[in-house]
Tab-separated table of C-alpha atoms in Angstrom:
chain	number	residue	atom	x	y	z
K	21	MET	CA	0.000	0.000	0.000
K	22	THR	CA	1.430	3.403	-0.963
K	23	VAL	CA	1.258	6.663	0.896
K	24	PRO	CA	-1.343	9.003	-0.667
K	25	THR	CA	0.189	11.492	-3.094
K	26	PHE	CA	-2.424	14.215	-2.522
K	27	SER	CA	-1.777	16.742	0.228
K	28	ARG	CA	-3.989	16.341	3.257
K	29	ARG	CA	-4.717	20.071	3.435
K	30	ARG	CA	-5.748	20.065	-0.224
K	31	PHE	CA	-8.058	17.109	0.370
K	32	LEU	CA	-9.774	18.738	3.335
K	33	THR	CA	-10.308	21.922	1.353
K	34	HIS	CA	-11.716	19.922	-1.536
K	35	THR	CA	-14.015	17.738	0.545
K	36	ALA	CA	-15.282	20.720	2.491
K	37	GLY	CA	-16.394	22.209	-0.788
K	38	LEU	CA	-17.995	18.954	-1.866
K	39	ALA	CA	-19.936	18.638	1.343
K	40	ALA	CA	-21.133	22.214	1.170
K	41	ALA	CA	-22.178	21.794	-2.436
K	42	THR	CA	-24.064	18.546	-1.942
K	43	ALA	CA	-25.891	19.269	1.293
K	44	LEU	CA	-26.902	22.321	3.232
K	45	GLY	CA	-24.604	22.533	6.226
K	46	PRO	CA	-25.963	23.263	9.685
K	47	ASN	CA	-26.142	26.784	11.043
K	48	LEU	CA	-22.943	28.284	12.333
K	49	LEU	CA	-22.401	28.517	16.043
K	50	LEU	CA	-22.943	32.242	15.632
K	51	ARG	CA	-26.297	33.956	15.308
K	52	GLY	CA	-26.535	37.345	13.658
K	53	ALA	CA	-23.176	37.020	11.912
K	54	ASP	CA	-24.166	39.699	9.413
K	55	THR	CA	-24.484	42.366	12.091
K	56	ALA	CA	-21.674	44.697	13.126
K	57	SER	CA	-19.698	43.231	16.004
K	58	LYS	CA	-19.387	45.157	19.211
K	59	LYS	CA	-15.852	45.846	20.397
K	60	LEU	CA	-15.465	44.184	23.769
K	61	ASN	CA	-13.272	45.403	26.608
K	62	ILE	CA	-11.226	42.297	27.434
K	63	ALA	CA	-8.879	41.637	30.349
K	64	VAL	CA	-6.165	38.975	30.026
K	65	ILE	CA	-4.997	37.167	33.173
K	66	GLY	CA	-1.666	35.493	32.488
K	67	ALA	CA	-0.494	37.924	29.812
K	68	ASN	CA	2.633	36.197	28.539
K	69	GLY	CA	3.300	32.716	27.202
K	70	LYS	CA	-0.012	31.214	26.084
K	71	GLY	CA	-1.728	34.405	27.183
K	72	LYS	CA	0.275	36.331	24.597
K	73	VAL	CA	-0.986	33.962	21.904
K	74	ASP	CA	-4.558	34.212	23.189
K	75	THR	CA	-4.374	38.013	23.242
K	76	GLY	CA	-3.296	37.959	19.624
K	77	LYS	CA	-6.459	36.067	18.673
K	78	VAL	CA	-8.745	38.949	19.727
K	79	ALA	CA	-6.655	42.132	20.033
K	80	LEU	CA	-7.225	43.559	16.548
K	81	ASP	CA	-11.020	43.176	16.811
K	82	HIS	CA	-11.517	44.144	20.448
K	83	ASN	CA	-10.033	46.336	23.179
K	84	ILE	CA	-7.478	44.822	25.541
K	85	VAL	CA	-8.072	47.024	28.569
K	86	ALA	CA	-6.049	45.156	31.204
K	87	MET	CA	-3.193	42.663	31.392
K	88	VAL	CA	-2.217	40.710	34.492
K	89	ASP	CA	1.003	38.816	35.132
K	90	ILE	CA	2.978	38.034	38.298
K	91	ASP	CA	6.254	38.515	36.366
K	92	SER	CA	6.985	42.211	35.684
K	93	LYS	CA	9.513	41.394	32.968
K	94	ARG	CA	7.147	39.111	31.101
K	95	LEU	CA	4.317	41.604	31.535
K	96	ASP	CA	6.382	44.245	29.745
K	97	GLU	CA	7.154	41.717	27.002
K	98	ALA	CA	3.440	40.999	26.613
K	99	VAL	CA	2.646	44.702	26.170
K	100	ASN	CA	5.385	45.011	23.539
K	101	ALA	CA	3.979	42.000	21.674
K	102	TRP	CA	0.487	43.543	21.823
K	103	GLU	CA	1.802	46.791	20.308
K	104	LYS	CA	3.559	44.906	17.510
K	105	LEU	CA	0.268	43.295	16.486
K	106	PHE	CA	-1.002	46.727	15.434
K	107	THR	CA	2.180	47.990	13.806
K	108	LYS	CA	2.455	44.751	11.806
K	109	ALA	CA	-1.188	45.163	10.708
K	110	GLY	CA	-0.552	48.797	9.737
K	111	GLN	CA	-2.951	50.069	12.381
K	112	THR	CA	-2.630	52.790	14.981
K	113	VAL	CA	-1.656	51.398	18.371
K	114	PRO	CA	-4.608	52.077	20.716
K	115	LYS	CA	-4.484	53.169	24.320
K	116	ALA	CA	-2.307	50.815	26.339
K	117	PRO	CA	-4.014	48.367	28.707
K	118	LYS	CA	-3.720	48.829	32.452
K	119	LEU	CA	-1.128	46.519	33.969
K	120	TYR	CA	-1.497	44.472	37.149
K	121	ALA	CA	0.360	41.800	39.070
K	122	ASP	CA	-2.762	40.763	41.022
K	123	TYR	CA	-6.059	40.116	39.227
K	124	ARG	CA	-7.964	40.664	42.463
K	125	ARG	CA	-6.819	44.261	42.498
K	126	MET	CA	-7.783	44.586	38.830
K	127	PHE	CA	-11.350	43.506	39.568
K	128	ASP	CA	-11.518	45.815	42.590
K	129	GLU	CA	-10.404	48.817	40.543
K	130	MET	CA	-11.965	48.373	37.107
K	131	ALA	CA	-14.507	45.539	37.033
K	132	SER	CA	-17.171	47.879	35.633
K	133	GLY	CA	-14.942	48.581	32.605
K	134	ILE	CA	-14.398	44.922	31.700
K	135	ASP	CA	-16.760	43.011	29.401
K	136	ALA	CA	-14.964	39.654	29.292
K	137	VAL	CA	-11.914	37.859	30.713
K	138	ILE	CA	-9.337	35.458	29.265
K	139	VAL	CA	-7.518	33.222	31.780
K	140	SER	CA	-4.208	31.791	30.530
K	141	THR	CA	-2.323	31.153	33.771
K	142	PRO	CA	-0.815	27.905	35.158
K	143	ASP	CA	-3.455	25.251	35.836
K	144	HIS	CA	-3.660	25.757	39.596
K	145	THR	CA	-4.774	29.378	39.164
K	146	HIS	CA	-7.428	28.781	36.479
K	147	TYR	CA	-10.106	28.108	39.068
K	148	PRO	CA	-9.639	31.140	41.366
K	149	ALA	CA	-9.048	33.588	38.508
K	150	ALA	CA	-12.096	32.387	36.568
K	151	MET	CA	-14.215	32.384	39.728
K	152	TRP	CA	-13.350	36.033	40.376
K	153	ALA	CA	-14.486	36.817	36.835
K	154	LEU	CA	-17.696	34.785	37.141
K	155	ASN	CA	-18.534	36.322	40.495
K	156	HIS	CA	-18.409	39.673	38.670
K	157	LYS	CA	-20.718	38.216	35.956
K	158	LYS	CA	-18.011	38.363	33.288
K	159	PRO	CA	-17.855	35.892	30.380
K	160	VAL	CA	-14.684	33.814	30.601
K	161	CYS	CA	-12.402	31.967	28.198
K	162	VAL	CA	-10.192	29.626	30.232
K	163	GLN	CA	-7.244	27.700	28.868
K	164	LYS	CA	-7.291	23.917	28.925
K	165	PRO	CA	-7.481	21.747	31.004
K	166	LEU	CA	-9.990	24.141	32.619
K	167	CYS	CA	-8.851	23.161	36.155
K	168	ASN	CA	-6.551	20.506	37.579
K	169	THR	CA	-9.021	18.848	39.927
K	170	ILE	CA	-12.413	17.390	39.041
K	171	TRP	CA	-14.144	19.205	41.911
K	172	GLU	CA	-12.888	22.559	40.587
K	173	ILE	CA	-14.035	21.689	37.070
K	174	ARG	CA	-17.544	20.993	38.320
K	175	GLU	CA	-17.662	24.062	40.579
K	176	LEU	CA	-16.494	26.325	37.778
K	177	HIS	CA	-19.135	24.862	35.480
K	178	ARG	CA	-21.883	25.293	38.086
K	179	THR	CA	-20.867	28.884	38.835
K	180	ALA	CA	-20.775	29.782	35.143
K	181	ARG	CA	-24.304	28.428	34.682
K	182	ASP	CA	-25.507	30.423	37.681
K	183	ALA	CA	-23.817	33.556	36.325
K	184	GLY	CA	-25.542	33.123	32.953
K	185	VAL	CA	-22.514	34.222	30.908
K	186	LEU	CA	-20.849	32.824	27.800
K	187	THR	CA	-17.894	30.527	28.437
K	188	GLN	CA	-15.187	28.845	26.413
K	189	MET	CA	-12.217	26.542	26.966
K	190	GLY	CA	-9.177	27.185	24.803
K	191	ASN	CA	-8.933	24.008	22.732
K	192	GLN	CA	-8.252	24.832	19.081
K	193	GLY	CA	-9.373	21.513	17.618
K	194	ARG	CA	-12.971	22.160	18.617
K	195	THR	CA	-13.056	25.043	16.125
K	196	MET	CA	-11.539	23.064	13.236
K	197	GLU	CA	-13.194	21.422	10.251
K	198	GLY	CA	-11.252	18.170	10.576
K	199	GLN	CA	-12.821	17.198	13.894
K	200	ARG	CA	-16.256	17.606	12.322
K	201	PHE	CA	-15.279	15.366	9.418
K	202	ALA	CA	-14.045	12.655	11.785
K	203	LYS	CA	-17.349	12.593	13.684
K	204	GLU	CA	-19.447	12.657	10.500
K	205	TRP	CA	-17.431	9.800	9.010
K	206	VAL	CA	-17.771	7.630	12.122
K	207	ASP	CA	-21.438	8.511	12.707
K	208	GLN	CA	-22.395	7.786	9.105
K	209	GLY	CA	-20.639	4.438	8.824
K	210	ALA	CA	-17.548	5.408	6.845
K	211	ILE	CA	-15.369	2.968	8.810
K	212	GLY	CA	-18.042	0.444	9.755
K	213	THR	CA	-18.531	-0.224	13.465
K	214	LEU	CA	-16.196	1.702	15.764
K	215	LYS	CA	-14.287	-0.816	17.896
K	216	GLU	CA	-11.453	1.083	19.598
K	217	ILE	CA	-9.667	4.448	19.795
K	218	ARG	CA	-5.914	4.857	20.339
K	219	LEU	CA	-4.336	8.205	21.276
K	220	TRP	CA	-0.767	9.325	21.976
K	221	THR	CA	1.513	12.321	22.527
K	222	ASP	CA	5.247	13.009	22.734
K	223	ARG	CA	4.770	14.949	26.011
K	224	PRO	CA	6.190	15.545	28.576
K	225	LEU	CA	8.730	18.031	27.212
K	226	TRP	CA	9.497	19.248	30.759
K	227	PRO	CA	10.994	17.412	33.769
K	228	GLN	CA	8.767	14.867	35.485
K	229	GLY	CA	9.361	11.746	37.508
K	230	PRO	CA	11.090	12.033	40.911
K	231	LEU	CA	12.204	15.643	41.506
K	232	THR	CA	13.661	17.354	44.586
K	233	LYS	CA	13.277	21.021	45.486
K	234	THR	CA	16.191	23.456	45.759
K	235	HIS	CA	15.878	26.972	47.166
K	236	PRO	CA	17.765	29.709	45.328
K	237	GLU	CA	16.805	33.357	45.667
K	238	CYS	CA	13.555	34.320	43.925
K	239	PRO	CA	14.143	36.480	40.800
K	240	PRO	CA	13.220	40.113	41.524
K	241	ASN	CA	10.757	40.250	38.618
K	242	VAL	CA	8.659	37.338	40.002
K	243	ASN	CA	5.990	37.877	42.667
K	244	TRP	CA	6.176	34.378	44.139
K	245	ASP	CA	3.339	34.905	46.613
K	246	LEU	CA	0.953	35.794	43.778
K	247	TRP	CA	2.276	32.931	41.639
K	248	LEU	CA	1.378	30.435	44.397
K	249	GLY	CA	-2.158	31.817	44.511
K	250	THR	CA	-4.405	29.419	46.419
K	251	GLU	CA	-1.540	27.055	47.265
K	252	VAL	CA	-0.016	26.801	50.746
K	253	ASN	CA	2.739	29.367	51.200
K	254	GLU	CA	6.252	27.987	50.741
K	255	PRO	CA	9.641	29.450	49.749
K	256	TYR	CA	10.513	29.959	46.100
K	257	PHE	CA	12.056	26.813	44.656
K	258	GLN	CA	13.700	25.279	41.649
K	259	PHE	CA	14.326	21.540	41.332
K	260	ASP	CA	16.699	18.744	40.410
K	261	GLY	CA	16.266	15.138	39.404
K	262	PRO	CA	17.131	12.468	36.814
K	263	SER	CA	15.033	14.088	34.055
K	264	VAL	CA	16.494	17.592	34.483
K	265	ALA	CA	19.944	17.212	32.913
K	266	ALA	CA	18.703	15.808	29.599
K	267	ILE	CA	16.149	18.583	29.158
K	268	GLN	CA	18.669	21.255	30.179
K	269	GLN	CA	21.000	19.961	27.484
K	270	LYS	CA	18.244	20.208	24.875
K	271	ARG	CA	17.055	23.653	25.988
K	272	GLY	CA	20.448	25.312	26.309
K	273	LYS	CA	22.126	27.577	28.878
K	274	GLY	CA	19.164	29.936	29.270
K	275	TRP	CA	16.858	27.209	30.535
K	276	GLN	CA	16.343	27.024	34.301
K	277	PRO	CA	14.804	24.139	36.299
K	278	ALA	CA	12.134	26.409	37.787
K	279	VAL	CA	8.352	25.972	37.895
K	280	HIS	CA	7.875	29.486	36.492
K	281	PRO	CA	7.251	30.146	33.669
K	282	TRP	CA	6.619	26.708	32.090
K	283	ASN	CA	7.892	23.708	34.064
K	284	TRP	CA	5.008	23.756	36.544
K	285	ARG	CA	3.213	21.182	34.376
K	286	GLY	CA	5.036	18.246	35.971
K	287	TRP	CA	3.977	19.173	39.537
K	288	TRP	CA	0.591	17.898	40.727
K	289	GLN	CA	-0.125	20.963	42.858
K	290	PHE	CA	0.404	23.355	39.932
K	291	GLY	CA	-0.165	21.399	36.723
K	292	SER	CA	-1.663	18.253	35.237
K	293	GLY	CA	1.227	16.583	33.423
K	294	SER	CA	1.025	15.402	29.836
K	295	LEU	CA	-2.726	14.845	30.073
K	296	GLY	CA	-3.316	18.404	31.233
K	297	ASP	CA	-1.154	19.819	28.481
K	298	MET	CA	-2.428	17.773	25.527
K	299	GLY	CA	-5.381	15.659	26.662
K	300	CYS	CA	-8.060	18.277	25.964
K	301	HIS	CA	-6.637	18.562	22.447
K	302	ILE	CA	-5.982	14.926	21.575
K	303	MET	CA	-9.027	13.509	23.402
K	304	ASP	CA	-11.417	16.164	22.103
K	305	ALA	CA	-12.384	14.374	18.884
K	306	SER	CA	-12.878	11.111	20.802
K	307	PHE	CA	-15.101	12.863	23.323
K	308	SER	CA	-17.183	14.275	20.466
K	309	VAL	CA	-17.367	11.008	18.515
K	310	LEU	CA	-18.435	9.081	21.634
K	311	GLY	CA	-21.314	11.448	22.318
K	312	GLN	CA	-19.609	13.230	25.245
K	313	GLN	CA	-19.558	10.125	27.430
K	314	ILE	CA	-17.636	9.832	30.679
K	315	PRO	CA	-15.698	6.556	31.174
K	316	VAL	CA	-16.731	4.088	33.856
K	317	LYS	CA	-13.282	2.604	34.484
K	318	ILE	CA	-9.640	3.541	33.849
K	319	ASP	CA	-6.716	1.095	33.856
K	320	VAL	CA	-3.223	2.467	34.416
K	321	GLU	CA	0.424	1.615	33.861
K	322	SER	CA	3.282	4.112	34.198
K	323	SER	CA	6.790	4.901	35.328
K	324	PRO	CA	7.065	5.907	39.018
K	325	VAL	CA	4.583	8.520	40.239
K	326	THR	CA	5.361	10.556	43.348
K	327	GLU	CA	3.180	12.613	45.663
K	328	LEU	CA	4.638	15.718	44.005
K	329	ASN	CA	5.255	14.816	40.368
K	330	GLY	CA	3.791	13.023	37.370
K	331	PRO	CA	5.492	10.071	35.586
K	332	LEU	CA	7.878	10.047	32.624
K	333	TRP	CA	5.584	7.753	30.627
K	334	THR	CA	1.984	6.590	30.880
K	335	ARG	CA	-0.354	3.989	29.428
K	336	LEU	CA	-4.042	4.400	30.243
K	337	VAL	CA	-7.120	2.522	29.079
K	338	TYR	CA	-10.472	4.321	29.454
K	339	HIS	CA	-13.469	1.966	29.379
K	340	PHE	CA	-16.789	3.196	27.957
K	341	ALA	CA	-20.165	1.542	28.297
K	342	ALA	CA	-22.187	0.570	25.235
K	343	THR	CA	-24.644	3.114	23.792
K	344	ASP	CA	-27.244	3.039	21.058
K	345	LYS	CA	-24.526	4.257	18.644
K	346	HIS	CA	-21.435	2.300	19.727
K	347	PRO	CA	-20.630	-0.996	21.433
K	348	ALA	CA	-18.660	-1.002	24.675
K	349	LEU	CA	-15.149	0.064	23.726
K	350	THR	CA	-11.860	1.432	25.012
K	351	VAL	CA	-9.855	4.600	24.460
K	352	SER	CA	-6.146	4.153	25.140
K	353	TRP	CA	-3.683	6.948	25.943
K	354	HIS	CA	0.113	6.736	25.594
K	355	ASP	CA	2.623	9.452	26.460
K	356	GLY	CA	6.308	10.004	27.121
K	357	VAL	CA	9.479	8.088	26.313
K	358	LEU	CA	10.204	4.549	27.491
K	359	PRO	CA	13.423	3.572	29.345
K	360	ASP	CA	14.906	2.242	26.087
K	361	GLY	CA	14.558	5.709	24.533
K	362	LYS	CA	11.705	4.769	22.208
K	363	PRO	CA	8.524	6.882	22.023
K	364	ASN	CA	5.669	5.379	24.031
K	365	LYS	CA	3.191	4.891	21.181
K	366	PRO	CA	0.277	2.454	20.805
K	367	GLU	CA	0.310	-0.455	18.394
K	368	ARG	CA	-0.177	0.636	14.790
K	369	ASP	CA	-3.320	-0.493	13.023
K	370	PRO	CA	-1.977	-2.572	10.084
K	371	ARG	CA	-4.082	-0.607	7.594
K	372	ILE	CA	-2.012	2.528	8.293
K	373	PRO	CA	1.298	2.608	6.344
K	374	GLU	CA	4.240	2.171	8.692
K	375	ALA	CA	6.119	5.162	7.264
K	376	VAL	CA	3.114	7.422	7.902
K	377	PHE	CA	2.620	6.168	11.456
K	378	ASP	CA	6.301	6.464	12.391
K	379	LYS	CA	6.328	10.201	11.614
K	380	ALA	CA	3.456	10.945	13.999
K	381	GLY	CA	4.793	12.264	17.326
K	382	SER	CA	1.187	12.717	18.482
K	383	GLY	CA	-2.006	11.416	16.984
K	384	MET	CA	-5.161	9.367	17.027
K	385	MET	CA	-6.651	6.241	15.459
K	386	PHE	CA	-10.409	5.589	15.305
K	387	ILE	CA	-10.415	1.883	14.515
K	388	GLY	CA	-13.462	0.450	12.777
K	389	THR	CA	-14.403	-2.819	11.156
K	390	ASP	CA	-14.089	-1.371	7.630
K	391	GLY	CA	-11.388	1.263	8.069
K	392	VAL	CA	-9.513	3.554	10.416
K	393	VAL	CA	-9.633	7.325	10.740
K	394	PHE	CA	-6.045	8.467	11.272
K	395	GLU	CA	-4.726	11.871	12.348
K	396	PRO	CA	-0.970	12.343	12.960
K	397	ASP	CA	-1.378	15.482	15.044
K	398	ALA	CA	-2.994	16.756	18.222
K	399	TYR	CA	-5.997	18.706	16.932
K	400	CYS	CA	-7.661	16.375	14.417
K	401	GLU	CA	-7.192	19.130	11.855
K	402	HIS	CA	-6.591	16.932	8.786
K	403	PRO	CA	-7.861	13.368	9.354
K	404	VAL	CA	-7.697	10.728	6.605
K	405	ILE	CA	-9.042	7.201	6.270
K	406	TYR	CA	-7.171	3.958	5.597
K	407	PRO	CA	-7.227	1.768	3.557
K	408	GLU	CA	-6.884	4.265	0.722
K	409	GLU	CA	-9.539	2.418	-1.262
K	410	ARG	CA	-12.012	3.029	1.538
K	411	PHE	CA	-11.075	6.700	1.642
K	412	ALA	CA	-11.753	6.970	-2.072
K	413	ASP	CA	-15.238	5.546	-1.508
K	414	VAL	CA	-15.858	8.000	1.331
K	415	LYS	CA	-14.896	10.941	-0.877
K	416	LYS	CA	-17.413	9.731	-3.456
K	417	ASP	CA	-20.072	9.411	-0.760
K	418	MET	CA	-19.383	12.980	0.322
K	419	GLU	CA	-19.629	14.178	-3.253
K	420	SER	CA	-22.928	12.404	-3.796
K	421	GLY	CA	-24.374	13.584	-0.496
K	422	LYS	CA	-24.606	10.115	1.021
K	423	ILE	CA	-22.260	11.318	3.795
K	424	LYS	CA	-23.597	14.660	4.914
K	425	LYS	CA	-22.223	17.667	6.715
K	426	THR	CA	-24.167	17.484	9.993
K	427	GLU	CA	-21.897	19.056	12.632
K	428	PRO	CA	-21.983	22.817	13.381
K	429	ARG	CA	-18.961	24.656	12.000
K	430	SER	CA	-17.068	27.418	13.758
K	431	PRO	CA	-17.029	30.917	12.230
K	432	THR	CA	-13.393	31.282	13.401
K	433	PRO	CA	-11.390	28.110	12.675
K	434	ASP	CA	-8.287	27.689	14.879
K	435	ASN	CA	-9.376	30.594	17.071
K	436	PRO	CA	-11.436	29.606	20.131
K	437	GLN	CA	-10.848	33.004	21.745
K	438	GLY	CA	-12.111	34.786	18.637
K	439	GLU	CA	-15.146	32.493	18.446
K	440	TRP	CA	-16.012	33.235	22.077
K	441	ALA	CA	-15.638	37.000	21.638
K	442	LEU	CA	-17.670	36.946	18.427
K	443	CYS	CA	-20.493	35.070	20.131
K	444	ILE	CA	-20.504	37.526	23.056
K	445	ALA	CA	-20.754	40.447	20.639
K	446	ASN	CA	-23.169	38.967	18.086
K	447	GLY	CA	-25.004	36.135	19.832
K	448	GLY	CA	-24.535	32.407	19.616
K	449	THR	CA	-22.829	29.726	21.684
K	450	PRO	CA	-19.108	28.881	21.512
K	451	GLY	CA	-18.349	25.287	20.566
K	452	SER	CA	-16.225	24.596	23.641
K	453	ASN	CA	-18.495	26.287	26.161
K	454	PHE	CA	-18.360	24.797	29.633
K	455	ASP	CA	-21.388	22.537	29.035
K	456	TYR	CA	-19.118	20.735	26.550
K	457	ALA	CA	-15.670	21.529	27.955
K	458	ALA	CA	-16.252	20.671	31.617
K	459	PRO	CA	-17.159	17.003	30.938
K	460	LEU	CA	-14.262	16.826	28.444
K	461	ALA	CA	-11.876	18.152	31.104
K	462	GLU	CA	-13.269	15.603	33.568
K	463	PHE	CA	-12.725	12.804	31.036
K	464	VAL	CA	-9.084	13.924	30.739
K	465	SER	CA	-8.567	14.440	34.479
K	466	LEU	CA	-9.803	10.957	35.329
K	467	GLY	CA	-6.569	9.680	33.787
K	468	ASN	CA	-4.558	11.648	36.322
K	469	LEU	CA	-6.831	10.394	39.088
K	470	ALA	CA	-5.920	6.841	38.075
K	471	LEU	CA	-2.228	7.713	37.770
K	472	ARG	CA	-2.071	9.208	41.250
K	473	SER	CA	-4.020	6.268	42.653
K	474	GLY	CA	-1.590	3.781	41.144
K	475	GLN	CA	-4.217	1.265	40.072
K	476	SER	CA	-7.434	0.841	38.107
K	477	ILE	CA	-10.288	3.005	39.260
K	478	GLU	CA	-14.044	2.725	38.734
K	479	TRP	CA	-15.815	6.067	38.442
K	480	ASP	CA	-19.353	7.008	39.466
K	481	ALA	CA	-19.826	10.285	37.617
K	482	LYS	CA	-23.147	11.079	39.277
K	483	ALA	CA	-21.663	10.774	42.759
K	484	MET	CA	-18.280	12.243	41.655
K	485	LYS	CA	-16.571	9.358	43.409
K	486	VAL	CA	-14.169	6.468	42.856
K	487	THR	CA	-16.146	3.421	43.996
K	488	ASN	CA	-13.481	0.718	44.193
K	489	LEU	CA	-10.681	2.587	45.993
K	490	GLU	CA	-11.645	5.059	48.708
K	491	ALA	CA	-8.104	6.439	49.013
K	492	ALA	CA	-8.277	7.705	45.432
K	493	ASN	CA	-11.014	10.181	46.310
K	494	ARG	CA	-8.518	12.455	48.063
K	495	PHE	CA	-7.336	13.478	44.585
K	496	VAL	CA	-10.803	14.611	43.447
K	497	LYS	CA	-10.477	17.930	45.294
K	498	ARG	CA	-7.563	20.169	46.262
K	499	PRO	CA	-6.706	19.635	49.965
K	500	SER	CA	-6.961	23.316	50.938
K	501	TYR	CA	-7.005	26.907	49.692
K	502	ARG	CA	-5.162	29.887	51.106
K	503	PRO	CA	-7.550	32.524	52.459
K	504	GLY	CA	-8.326	35.514	50.274
K	505	TRP	CA	-8.416	33.750	46.910
K	506	VAL	CA	-11.750	31.906	46.607
């Protein structure tokens, strides 16, 4: 079997046109798209890093009125990046946003001048920052994985419903055409009966495994107390461990083994490991295809997990009950690098060419009786079907209208922040609103619950409880919160 000679991007463009031509697509997520959009006053909490990217998704269409970051140096960098957006676009740079280290002070001083809030901070501060916004009745767009405990995910969802505001989680794939194709193909029988899903990522790209804390002086530009947020107060720290040296060699002399600004992901109290970083991307299409189900059981295998840190590699199996659309099936998750240096990837479906599979650092396989939907990336942006002969038949079925375009499309592909802002201004519901995103984040977080428990867990979603291992339930909720934050 040969590798297809057509480009995947070209195919998706072509088939999108075919589907649109042969069947009326569903309404966009947006209502009133032909009306003039209102310019929103948006505050960004966590202005640099991912926040800088998220700001760029909305800055030219809306007003960035405030930026918050606990690092004064990175806050200045974020403002400079914001200014460059306008100069690069040939536009006049508007009035500069107000700058804050503490979002609580921002809300105290200018809540009435804020229409909506983007939260792009480390995972442990998603919940308190978003809750401050929701308690002020502000629409929020919160980066994945929404929160890093299941209790926080549910509380944030409940509070958002009570506030009656528009919400969004920042997962790009949910705005992309490819994810819609994957669901339409599976739903309409393009690969026969769905039997299994296999997912994988090359993360972690930061130190994990056993790590020990060291205590150098805190950099003067970092407000460590504000960075800790709800967490118990402790001295500023960096860390050392077996995984540090190899990453330091890859990153170069400028890289420091410090939790700020990026290496917090490997620490349970601050981050959510590989699952938190990539799960809401890579698992998103599976969650959609499976009708937004929550698994009933999760099996686990991994390298050593500590009370403080996630493992270097993971193998999880999520078990899903049968529905009227699918038989009982499993979704497997692989991440990291094995002790022999090989990527921890699932077994390749034999219908996928080996050369194609080997190039995929991250990806997904939807394995059916008649074919497999394959995507060698995290967002399900350009899925294809193997065998190639089956894919050719599917393209014909799309052209004839036998396979229809049934899923709502986003008005802003690859821009969840823009979609959210557009819906606030013009009406409509974002595709990754919390009614969708909160259960997705719970689906992802259950993997970490199993990892930290060290054995298979059985999950009662209604009771929000592990039923077979009482000790595991201590990981459902954060142990405590510092006063003054929530």
